[in-house]
PDB file of C-alpha atoms and ligand atoms in Angstrom:
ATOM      1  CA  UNK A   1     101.299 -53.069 -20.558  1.00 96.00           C
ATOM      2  CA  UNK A   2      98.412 -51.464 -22.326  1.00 98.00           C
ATOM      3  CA  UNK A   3      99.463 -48.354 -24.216  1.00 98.00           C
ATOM      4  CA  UNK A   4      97.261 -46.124 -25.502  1.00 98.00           C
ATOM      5  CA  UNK A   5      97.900 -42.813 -27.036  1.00 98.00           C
ATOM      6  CA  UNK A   6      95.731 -39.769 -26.969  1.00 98.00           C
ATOM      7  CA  UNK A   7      96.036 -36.086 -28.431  1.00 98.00           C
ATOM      8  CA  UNK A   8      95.304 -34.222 -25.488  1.00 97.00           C
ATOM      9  CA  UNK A   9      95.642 -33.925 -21.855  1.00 97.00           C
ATOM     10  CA  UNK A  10      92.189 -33.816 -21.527  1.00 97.00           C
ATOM     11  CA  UNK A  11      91.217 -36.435 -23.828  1.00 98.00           C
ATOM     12  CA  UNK A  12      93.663 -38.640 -20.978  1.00 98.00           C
ATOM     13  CA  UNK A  13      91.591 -37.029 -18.061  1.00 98.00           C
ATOM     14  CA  UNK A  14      88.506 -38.299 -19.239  1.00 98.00           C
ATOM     15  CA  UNK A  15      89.478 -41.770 -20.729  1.00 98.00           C
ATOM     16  CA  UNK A  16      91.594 -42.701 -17.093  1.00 98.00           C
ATOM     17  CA  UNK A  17      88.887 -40.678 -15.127  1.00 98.00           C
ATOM     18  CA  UNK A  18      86.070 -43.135 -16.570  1.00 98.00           C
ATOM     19  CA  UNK A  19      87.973 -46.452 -15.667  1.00 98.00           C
ATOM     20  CA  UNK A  20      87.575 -44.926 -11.986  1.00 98.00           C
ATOM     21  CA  UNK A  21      84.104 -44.034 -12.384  1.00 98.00           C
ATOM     22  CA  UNK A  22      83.380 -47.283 -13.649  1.00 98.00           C
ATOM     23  CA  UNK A  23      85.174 -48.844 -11.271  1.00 98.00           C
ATOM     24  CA  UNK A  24      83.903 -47.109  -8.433  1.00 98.00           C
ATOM     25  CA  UNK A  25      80.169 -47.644  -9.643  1.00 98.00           C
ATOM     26  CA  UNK A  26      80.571 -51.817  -9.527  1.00 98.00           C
ATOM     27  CA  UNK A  27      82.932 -51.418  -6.395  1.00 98.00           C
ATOM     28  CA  UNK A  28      81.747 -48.271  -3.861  1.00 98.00           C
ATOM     29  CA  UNK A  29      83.849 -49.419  -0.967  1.00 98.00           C
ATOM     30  CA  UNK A  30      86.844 -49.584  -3.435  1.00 98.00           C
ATOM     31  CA  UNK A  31      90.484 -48.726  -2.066  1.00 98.00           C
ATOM     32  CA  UNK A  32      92.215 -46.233  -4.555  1.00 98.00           C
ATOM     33  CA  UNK A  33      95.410 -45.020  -4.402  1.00 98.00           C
ATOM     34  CA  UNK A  34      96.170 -41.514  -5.820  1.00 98.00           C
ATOM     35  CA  UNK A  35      98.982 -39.493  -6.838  1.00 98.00           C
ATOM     36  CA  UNK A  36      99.760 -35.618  -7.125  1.00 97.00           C
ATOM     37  CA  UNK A  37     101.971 -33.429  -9.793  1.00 94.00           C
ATOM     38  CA  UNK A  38     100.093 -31.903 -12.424  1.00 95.00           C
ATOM     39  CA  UNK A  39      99.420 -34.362 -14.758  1.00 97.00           C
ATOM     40  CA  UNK A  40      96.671 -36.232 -12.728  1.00 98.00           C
ATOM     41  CA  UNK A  41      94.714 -32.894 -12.729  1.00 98.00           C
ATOM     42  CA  UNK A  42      92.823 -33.595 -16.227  1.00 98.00           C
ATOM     43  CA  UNK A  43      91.212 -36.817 -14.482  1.00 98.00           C
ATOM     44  CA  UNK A  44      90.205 -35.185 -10.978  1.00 98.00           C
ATOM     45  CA  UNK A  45      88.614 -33.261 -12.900  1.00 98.00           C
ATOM     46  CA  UNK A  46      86.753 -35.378 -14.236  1.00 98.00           C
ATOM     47  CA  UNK A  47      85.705 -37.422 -11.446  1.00 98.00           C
ATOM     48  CA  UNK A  48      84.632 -34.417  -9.638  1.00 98.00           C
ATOM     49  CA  UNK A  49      82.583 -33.401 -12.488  1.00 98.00           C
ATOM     50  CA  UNK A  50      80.967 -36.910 -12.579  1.00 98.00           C
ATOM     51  CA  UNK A  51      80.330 -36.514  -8.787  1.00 98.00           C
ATOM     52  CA  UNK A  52      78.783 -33.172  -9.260  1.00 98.00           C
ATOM     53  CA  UNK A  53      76.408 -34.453 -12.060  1.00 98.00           C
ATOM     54  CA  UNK A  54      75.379 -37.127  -9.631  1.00 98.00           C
ATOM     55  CA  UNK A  55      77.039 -39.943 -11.483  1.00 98.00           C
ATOM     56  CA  UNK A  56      79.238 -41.414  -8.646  1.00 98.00           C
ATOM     57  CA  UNK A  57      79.878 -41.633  -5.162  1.00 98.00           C
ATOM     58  CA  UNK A  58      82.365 -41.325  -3.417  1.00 98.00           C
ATOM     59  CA  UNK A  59      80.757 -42.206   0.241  1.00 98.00           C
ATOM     60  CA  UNK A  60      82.452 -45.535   0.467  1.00 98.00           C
ATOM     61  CA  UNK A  61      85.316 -45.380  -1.462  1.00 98.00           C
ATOM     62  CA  UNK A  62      89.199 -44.955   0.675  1.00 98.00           C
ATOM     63  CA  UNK A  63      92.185 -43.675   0.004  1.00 98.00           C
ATOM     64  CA  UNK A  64      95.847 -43.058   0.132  1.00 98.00           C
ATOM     65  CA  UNK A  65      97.953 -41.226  -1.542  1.00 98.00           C
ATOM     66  CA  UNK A  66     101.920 -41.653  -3.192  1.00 98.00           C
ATOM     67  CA  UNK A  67     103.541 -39.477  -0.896  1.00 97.00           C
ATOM     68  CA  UNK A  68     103.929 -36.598   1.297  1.00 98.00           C
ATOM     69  CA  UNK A  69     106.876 -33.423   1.885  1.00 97.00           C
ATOM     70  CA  UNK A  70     108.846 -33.902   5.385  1.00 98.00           C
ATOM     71  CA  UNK A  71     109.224 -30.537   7.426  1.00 96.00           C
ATOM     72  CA  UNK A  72     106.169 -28.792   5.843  1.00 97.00           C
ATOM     73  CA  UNK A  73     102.609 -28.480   7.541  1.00 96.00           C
ATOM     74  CA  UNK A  74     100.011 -31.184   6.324  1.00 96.00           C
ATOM     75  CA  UNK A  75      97.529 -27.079   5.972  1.00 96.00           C
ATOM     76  CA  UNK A  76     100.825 -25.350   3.622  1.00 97.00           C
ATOM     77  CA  UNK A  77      99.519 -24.801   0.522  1.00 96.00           C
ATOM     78  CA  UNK A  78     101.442 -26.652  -1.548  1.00 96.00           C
ATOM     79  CA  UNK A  79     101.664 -30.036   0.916  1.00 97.00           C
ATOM     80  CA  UNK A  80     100.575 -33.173  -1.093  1.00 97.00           C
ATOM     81  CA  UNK A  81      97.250 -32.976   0.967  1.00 98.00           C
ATOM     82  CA  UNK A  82      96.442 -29.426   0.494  1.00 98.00           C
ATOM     83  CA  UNK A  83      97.220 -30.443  -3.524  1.00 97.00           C
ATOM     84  CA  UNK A  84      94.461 -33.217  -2.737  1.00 98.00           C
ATOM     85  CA  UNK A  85      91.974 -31.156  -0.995  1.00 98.00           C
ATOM     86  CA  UNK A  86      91.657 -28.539  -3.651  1.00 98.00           C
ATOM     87  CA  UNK A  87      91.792 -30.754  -6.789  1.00 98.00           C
ATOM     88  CA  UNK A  88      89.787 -33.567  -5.002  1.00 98.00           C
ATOM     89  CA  UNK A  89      88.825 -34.353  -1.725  1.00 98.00           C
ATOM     90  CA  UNK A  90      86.888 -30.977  -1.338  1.00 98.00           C
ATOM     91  CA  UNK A  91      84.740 -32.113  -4.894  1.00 98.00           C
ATOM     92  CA  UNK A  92      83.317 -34.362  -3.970  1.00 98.00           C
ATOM     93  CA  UNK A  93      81.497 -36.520  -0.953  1.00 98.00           C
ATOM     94  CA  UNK A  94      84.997 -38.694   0.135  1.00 98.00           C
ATOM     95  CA  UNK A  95      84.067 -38.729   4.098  1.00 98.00           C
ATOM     96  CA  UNK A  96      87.336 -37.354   5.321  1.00 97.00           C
ATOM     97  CA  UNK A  97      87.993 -40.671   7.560  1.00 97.00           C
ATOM     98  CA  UNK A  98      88.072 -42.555   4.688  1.00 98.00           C
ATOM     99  CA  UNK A  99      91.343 -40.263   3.358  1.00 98.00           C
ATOM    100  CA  UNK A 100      94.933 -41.774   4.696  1.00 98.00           C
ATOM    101  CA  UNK A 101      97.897 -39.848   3.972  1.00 98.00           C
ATOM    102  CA  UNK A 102     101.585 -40.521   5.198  1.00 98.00           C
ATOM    103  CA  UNK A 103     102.377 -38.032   7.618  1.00 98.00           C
ATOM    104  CA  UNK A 104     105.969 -36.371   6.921  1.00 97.00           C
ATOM    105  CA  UNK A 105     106.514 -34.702  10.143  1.00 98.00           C
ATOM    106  CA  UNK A 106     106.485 -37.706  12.986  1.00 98.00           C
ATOM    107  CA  UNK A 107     108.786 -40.797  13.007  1.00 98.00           C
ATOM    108  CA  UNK A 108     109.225 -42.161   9.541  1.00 98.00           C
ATOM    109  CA  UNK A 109     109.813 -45.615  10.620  1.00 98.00           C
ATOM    110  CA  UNK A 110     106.877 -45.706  13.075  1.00 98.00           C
ATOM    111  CA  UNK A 111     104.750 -43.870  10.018  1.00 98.00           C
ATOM    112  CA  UNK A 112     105.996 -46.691   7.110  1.00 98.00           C
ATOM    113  CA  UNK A 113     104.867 -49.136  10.112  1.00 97.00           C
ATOM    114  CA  UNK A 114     101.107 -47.502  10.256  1.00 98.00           C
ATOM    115  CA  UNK A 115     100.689 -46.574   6.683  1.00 98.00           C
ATOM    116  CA  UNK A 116     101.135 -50.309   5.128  1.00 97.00           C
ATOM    117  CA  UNK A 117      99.129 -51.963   8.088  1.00 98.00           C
ATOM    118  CA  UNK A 118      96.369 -49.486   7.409  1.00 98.00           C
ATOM    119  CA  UNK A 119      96.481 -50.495   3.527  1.00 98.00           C
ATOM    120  CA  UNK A 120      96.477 -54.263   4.657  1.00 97.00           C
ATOM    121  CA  UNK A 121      93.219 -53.696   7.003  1.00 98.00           C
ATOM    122  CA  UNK A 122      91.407 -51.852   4.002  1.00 98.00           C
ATOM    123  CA  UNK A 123      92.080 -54.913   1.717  1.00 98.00           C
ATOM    124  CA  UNK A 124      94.824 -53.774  -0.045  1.00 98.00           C
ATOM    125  CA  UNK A 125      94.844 -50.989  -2.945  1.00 98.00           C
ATOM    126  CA  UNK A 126      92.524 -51.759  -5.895  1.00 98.00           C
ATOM    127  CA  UNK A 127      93.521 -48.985  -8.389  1.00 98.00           C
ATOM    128  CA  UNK A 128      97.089 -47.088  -7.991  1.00 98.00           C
ATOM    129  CA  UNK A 129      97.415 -43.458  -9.866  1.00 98.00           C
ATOM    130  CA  UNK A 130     100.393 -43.108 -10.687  1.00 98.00           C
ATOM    131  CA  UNK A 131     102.858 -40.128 -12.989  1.00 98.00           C
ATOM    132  CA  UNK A 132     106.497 -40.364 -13.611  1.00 98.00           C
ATOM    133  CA  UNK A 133     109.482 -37.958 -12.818  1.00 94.00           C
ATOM    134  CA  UNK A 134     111.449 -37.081 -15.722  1.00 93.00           C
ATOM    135  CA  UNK A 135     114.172 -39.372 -13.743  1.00 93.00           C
ATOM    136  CA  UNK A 136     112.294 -41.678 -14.074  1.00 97.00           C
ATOM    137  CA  UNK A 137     110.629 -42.065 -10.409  1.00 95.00           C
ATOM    138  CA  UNK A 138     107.241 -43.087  -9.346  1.00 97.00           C
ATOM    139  CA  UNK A 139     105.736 -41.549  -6.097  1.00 97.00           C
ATOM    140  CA  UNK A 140     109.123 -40.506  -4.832  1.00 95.00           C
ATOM    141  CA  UNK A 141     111.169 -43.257  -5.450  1.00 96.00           C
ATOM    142  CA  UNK A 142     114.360 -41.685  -6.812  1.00 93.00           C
ATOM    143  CA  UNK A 143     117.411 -43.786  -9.297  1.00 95.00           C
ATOM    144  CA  UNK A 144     118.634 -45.725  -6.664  1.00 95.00           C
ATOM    145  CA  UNK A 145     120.855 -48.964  -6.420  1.00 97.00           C
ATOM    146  CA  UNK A 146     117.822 -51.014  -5.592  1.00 97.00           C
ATOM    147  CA  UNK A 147     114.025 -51.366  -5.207  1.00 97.00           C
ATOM    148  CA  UNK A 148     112.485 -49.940  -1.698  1.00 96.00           C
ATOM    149  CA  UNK A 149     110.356 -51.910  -0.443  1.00 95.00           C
ATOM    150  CA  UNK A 150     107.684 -50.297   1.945  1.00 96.00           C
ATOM    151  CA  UNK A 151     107.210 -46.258   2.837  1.00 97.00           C
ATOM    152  CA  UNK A 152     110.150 -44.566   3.880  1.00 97.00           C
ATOM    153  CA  UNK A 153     112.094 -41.314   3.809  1.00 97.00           C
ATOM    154  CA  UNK A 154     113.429 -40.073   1.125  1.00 96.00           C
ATOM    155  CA  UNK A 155     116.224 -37.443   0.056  1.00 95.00           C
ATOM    156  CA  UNK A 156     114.741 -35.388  -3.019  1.00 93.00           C
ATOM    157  CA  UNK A 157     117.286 -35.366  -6.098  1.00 91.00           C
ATOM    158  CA  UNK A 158     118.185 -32.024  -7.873  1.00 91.00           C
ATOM    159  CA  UNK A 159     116.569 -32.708 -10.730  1.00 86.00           C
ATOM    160  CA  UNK A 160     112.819 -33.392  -8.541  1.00 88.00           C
ATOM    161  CA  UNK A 161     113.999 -29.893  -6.506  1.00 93.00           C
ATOM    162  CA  UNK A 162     114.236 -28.205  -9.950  1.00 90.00           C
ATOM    163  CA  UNK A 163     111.281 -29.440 -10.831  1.00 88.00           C
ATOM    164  CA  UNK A 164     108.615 -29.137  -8.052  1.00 91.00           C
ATOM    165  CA  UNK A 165     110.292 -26.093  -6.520  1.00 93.00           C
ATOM    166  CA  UNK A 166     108.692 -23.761  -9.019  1.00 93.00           C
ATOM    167  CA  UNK A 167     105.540 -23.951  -7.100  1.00 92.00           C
ATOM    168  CA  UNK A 168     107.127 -23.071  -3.288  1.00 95.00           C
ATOM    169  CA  UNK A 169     107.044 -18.843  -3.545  1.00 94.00           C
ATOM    170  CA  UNK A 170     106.693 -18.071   0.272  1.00 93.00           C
ATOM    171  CA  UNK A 171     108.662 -21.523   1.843  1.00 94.00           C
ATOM    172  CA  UNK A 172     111.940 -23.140   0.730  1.00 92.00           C
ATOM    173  CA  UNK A 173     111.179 -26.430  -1.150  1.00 94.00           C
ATOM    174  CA  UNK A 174     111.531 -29.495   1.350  1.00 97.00           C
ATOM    175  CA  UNK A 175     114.597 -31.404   0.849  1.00 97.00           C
ATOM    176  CA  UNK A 176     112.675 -34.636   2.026  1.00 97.00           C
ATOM    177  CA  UNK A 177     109.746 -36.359   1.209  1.00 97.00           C
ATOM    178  CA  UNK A 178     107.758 -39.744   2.935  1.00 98.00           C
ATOM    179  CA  UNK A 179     107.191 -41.730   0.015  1.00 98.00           C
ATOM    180  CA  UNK A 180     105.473 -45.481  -0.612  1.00 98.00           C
ATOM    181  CA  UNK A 181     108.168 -47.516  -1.856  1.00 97.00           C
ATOM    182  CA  UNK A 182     107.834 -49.639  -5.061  1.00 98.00           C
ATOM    183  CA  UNK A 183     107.109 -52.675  -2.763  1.00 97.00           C
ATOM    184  CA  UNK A 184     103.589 -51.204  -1.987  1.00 97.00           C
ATOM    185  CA  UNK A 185     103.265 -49.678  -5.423  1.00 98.00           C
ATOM    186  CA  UNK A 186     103.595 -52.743  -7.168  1.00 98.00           C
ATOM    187  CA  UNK A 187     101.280 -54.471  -4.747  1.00 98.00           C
ATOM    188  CA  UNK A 188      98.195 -52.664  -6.365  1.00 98.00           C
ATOM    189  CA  UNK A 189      96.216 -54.705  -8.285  1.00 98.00           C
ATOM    190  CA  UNK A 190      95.311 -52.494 -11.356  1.00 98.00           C
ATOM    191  CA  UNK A 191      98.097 -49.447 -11.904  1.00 98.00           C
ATOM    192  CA  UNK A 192      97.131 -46.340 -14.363  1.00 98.00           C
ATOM    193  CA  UNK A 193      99.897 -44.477 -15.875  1.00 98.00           C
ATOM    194  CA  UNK A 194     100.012 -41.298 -17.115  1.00 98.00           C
ATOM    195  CA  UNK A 195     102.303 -39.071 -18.545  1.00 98.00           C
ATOM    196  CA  UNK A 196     102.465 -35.774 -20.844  1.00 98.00           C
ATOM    197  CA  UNK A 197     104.725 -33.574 -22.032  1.00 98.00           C
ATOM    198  CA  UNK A 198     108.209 -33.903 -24.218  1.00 98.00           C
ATOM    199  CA  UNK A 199     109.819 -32.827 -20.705  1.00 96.00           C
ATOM    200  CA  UNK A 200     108.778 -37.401 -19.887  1.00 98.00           C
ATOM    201  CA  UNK A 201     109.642 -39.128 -23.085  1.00 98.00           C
ATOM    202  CA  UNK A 202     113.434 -40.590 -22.128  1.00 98.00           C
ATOM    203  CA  UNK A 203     111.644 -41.718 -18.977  1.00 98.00           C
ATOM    204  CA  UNK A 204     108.429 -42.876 -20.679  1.00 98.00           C
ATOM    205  CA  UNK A 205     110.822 -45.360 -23.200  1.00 98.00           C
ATOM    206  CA  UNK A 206     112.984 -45.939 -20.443  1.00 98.00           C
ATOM    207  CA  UNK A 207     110.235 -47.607 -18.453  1.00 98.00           C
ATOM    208  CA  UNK A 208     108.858 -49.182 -21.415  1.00 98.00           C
ATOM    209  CA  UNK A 209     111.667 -50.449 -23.756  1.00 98.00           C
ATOM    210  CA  UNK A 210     114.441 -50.345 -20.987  1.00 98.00           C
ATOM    211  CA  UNK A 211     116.294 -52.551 -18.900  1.00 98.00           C
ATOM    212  CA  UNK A 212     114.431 -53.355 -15.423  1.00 98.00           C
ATOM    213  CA  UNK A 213     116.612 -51.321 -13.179  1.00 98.00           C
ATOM    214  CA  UNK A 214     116.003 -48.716 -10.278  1.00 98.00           C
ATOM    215  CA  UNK A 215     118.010 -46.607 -12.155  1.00 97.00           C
ATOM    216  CA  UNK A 216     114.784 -46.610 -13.728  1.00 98.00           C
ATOM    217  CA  UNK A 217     112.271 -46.898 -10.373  1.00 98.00           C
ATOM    218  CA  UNK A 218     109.521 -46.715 -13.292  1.00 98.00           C
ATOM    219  CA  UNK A 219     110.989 -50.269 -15.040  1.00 98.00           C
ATOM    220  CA  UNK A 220     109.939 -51.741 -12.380  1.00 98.00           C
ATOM    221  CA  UNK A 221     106.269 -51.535 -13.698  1.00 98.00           C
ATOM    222  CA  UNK A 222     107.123 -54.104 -16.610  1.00 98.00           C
ATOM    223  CA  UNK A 223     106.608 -56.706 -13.883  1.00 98.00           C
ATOM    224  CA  UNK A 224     103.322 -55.681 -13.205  1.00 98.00           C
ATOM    225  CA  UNK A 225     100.711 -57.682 -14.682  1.00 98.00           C
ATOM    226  CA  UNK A 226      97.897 -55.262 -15.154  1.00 98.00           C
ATOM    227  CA  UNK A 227      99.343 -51.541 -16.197  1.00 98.00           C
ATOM    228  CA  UNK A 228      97.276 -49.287 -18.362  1.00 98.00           C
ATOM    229  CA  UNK A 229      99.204 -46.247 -19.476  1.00 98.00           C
ATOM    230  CA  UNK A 230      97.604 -43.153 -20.825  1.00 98.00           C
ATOM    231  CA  UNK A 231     100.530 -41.150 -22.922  1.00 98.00           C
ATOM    232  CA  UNK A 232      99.904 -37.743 -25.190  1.00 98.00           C
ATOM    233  CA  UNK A 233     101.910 -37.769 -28.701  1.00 98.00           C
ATOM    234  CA  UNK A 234     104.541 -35.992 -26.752  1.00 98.00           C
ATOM    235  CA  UNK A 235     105.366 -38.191 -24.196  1.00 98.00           C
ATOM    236  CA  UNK A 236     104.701 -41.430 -26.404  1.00 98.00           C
ATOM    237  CA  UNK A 237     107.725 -39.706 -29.533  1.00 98.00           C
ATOM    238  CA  UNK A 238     110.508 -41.620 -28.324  1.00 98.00           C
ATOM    239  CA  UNK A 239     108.662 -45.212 -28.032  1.00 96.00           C
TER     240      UNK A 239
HETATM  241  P1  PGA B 301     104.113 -33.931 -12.621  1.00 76.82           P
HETATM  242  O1  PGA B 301     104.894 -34.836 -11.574  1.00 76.82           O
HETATM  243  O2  PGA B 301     102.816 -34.600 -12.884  1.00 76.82           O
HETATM  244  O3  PGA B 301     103.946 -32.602 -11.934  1.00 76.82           O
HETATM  245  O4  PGA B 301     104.975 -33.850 -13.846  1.00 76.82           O
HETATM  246  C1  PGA B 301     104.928 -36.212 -11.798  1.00 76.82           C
HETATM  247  C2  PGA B 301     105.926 -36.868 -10.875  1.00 76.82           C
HETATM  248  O5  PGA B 301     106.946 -36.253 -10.523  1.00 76.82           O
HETATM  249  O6  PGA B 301     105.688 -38.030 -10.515  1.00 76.82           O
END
């Protein structure tokens, strides 16, 4: 894994949102794969200010996203999509067929089914976004007794409920979630990392210096041969 340490959250925004800028300037048609939570703010940010300025496009480019809440409108204001739209996909010129999103309320199996074939006919994801839970999970992928394999449907643990359920003031947080499973994660060819915050340093050593376990879902990234991860001091103290 590449490690590399900055002071600020923003510093991280524009150092990961560059790599995708770059990226997408030698690759337009590029598949990217992103992820919500707060920490990937900083670098959608970025890349919509880069869009604005007229610095890249985004015509070509698809995408998918981690995951998605079961039981809660795609339009609710704090849906994964809605999360997307307003920090994103309303920035800059994405053409909205070109956005893929797992659907949380229809068939889960049927939707797993759809969402990896549709990832297979685009080529397959170049560059995966991806944050960490302070349990340790990627997308939604909670400790579990082994790796998932493709999307599926997920029960949320307490500890994601206490965390996420500070943003849901007019709904009850959703108990469930459609997530990718680390199978499809792990099939990306280049993953970014990022995490901030005291609140992620067990989790950020644990994924780092630990054991390879899905106690762990993050560990799991050790096997990955092309991981850049973008930590503040914070999140980097216990490495
Ligand atoms: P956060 O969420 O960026 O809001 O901390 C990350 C995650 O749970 O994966």
């Amino acid at each position: 894994m590449d490690i590399r340490i900055f002071k600020t959250e923003q510093e991280i925004g524009e150092a990961a949102g560059k790599i995708y800028v770059d990226y997408i300037n030698e690759n337009p048609s590029c598949v990217l794969g992103f992820a919500t939570g707060a920490t990937p703010v900083p670098t959608y940010t970025y890349m919509a200010q880069q869009c604005k300025a007229g610095k890249v496009s985004f015509k070509d480019v698809k995408t998918f996203n981690l995951d998605e809440y079961c039981d809660l409108p795609k339009e609710h204001k704090n849906s994964f999509y809605m999360f997307m739209y307003d920090n994103l996909f309303s920035k800059v010129d994405l053409k909205p067929e070109n956005i893929d999103f797992l659907d949380g309320n229809t068939d889960p199996v049927a939707e797993s089914a759809r969402y990896a074939k549709s990832i297979e006919d685009k080529g397959g994801i170049d560059i995966q976004l991806l944050g960490i839970g302070r349990n340790g999970h990627i997308a939604f992928n909670e400790p579990a007794d082994e790796f998932s394999d493709e999307a599926y449907k997920i029960k949320l643990t307490e500890s994601t409920i206490e965390a996420n359920s500070i943003y849901f003031d007019d709904v009850p947080m959703p108990r469930y979630a459609m997530t990718m499973g680390i199978g499809s994660i792990m099939k990306a060819r280049k993953i970014i990392f990022i995490a901030t915050g005291k609140a992620k340093a067990q989790a950020v050593h644990d994924m780092i210096k630990g054991e390879v376990t899905p106690r762990c879902p993050a560990s799991i990234l050790q096997q990955h041969p092309d991981v850049t991860v973008f930590l503040d001091e914070d999140a980097a103290s216990l490495l």
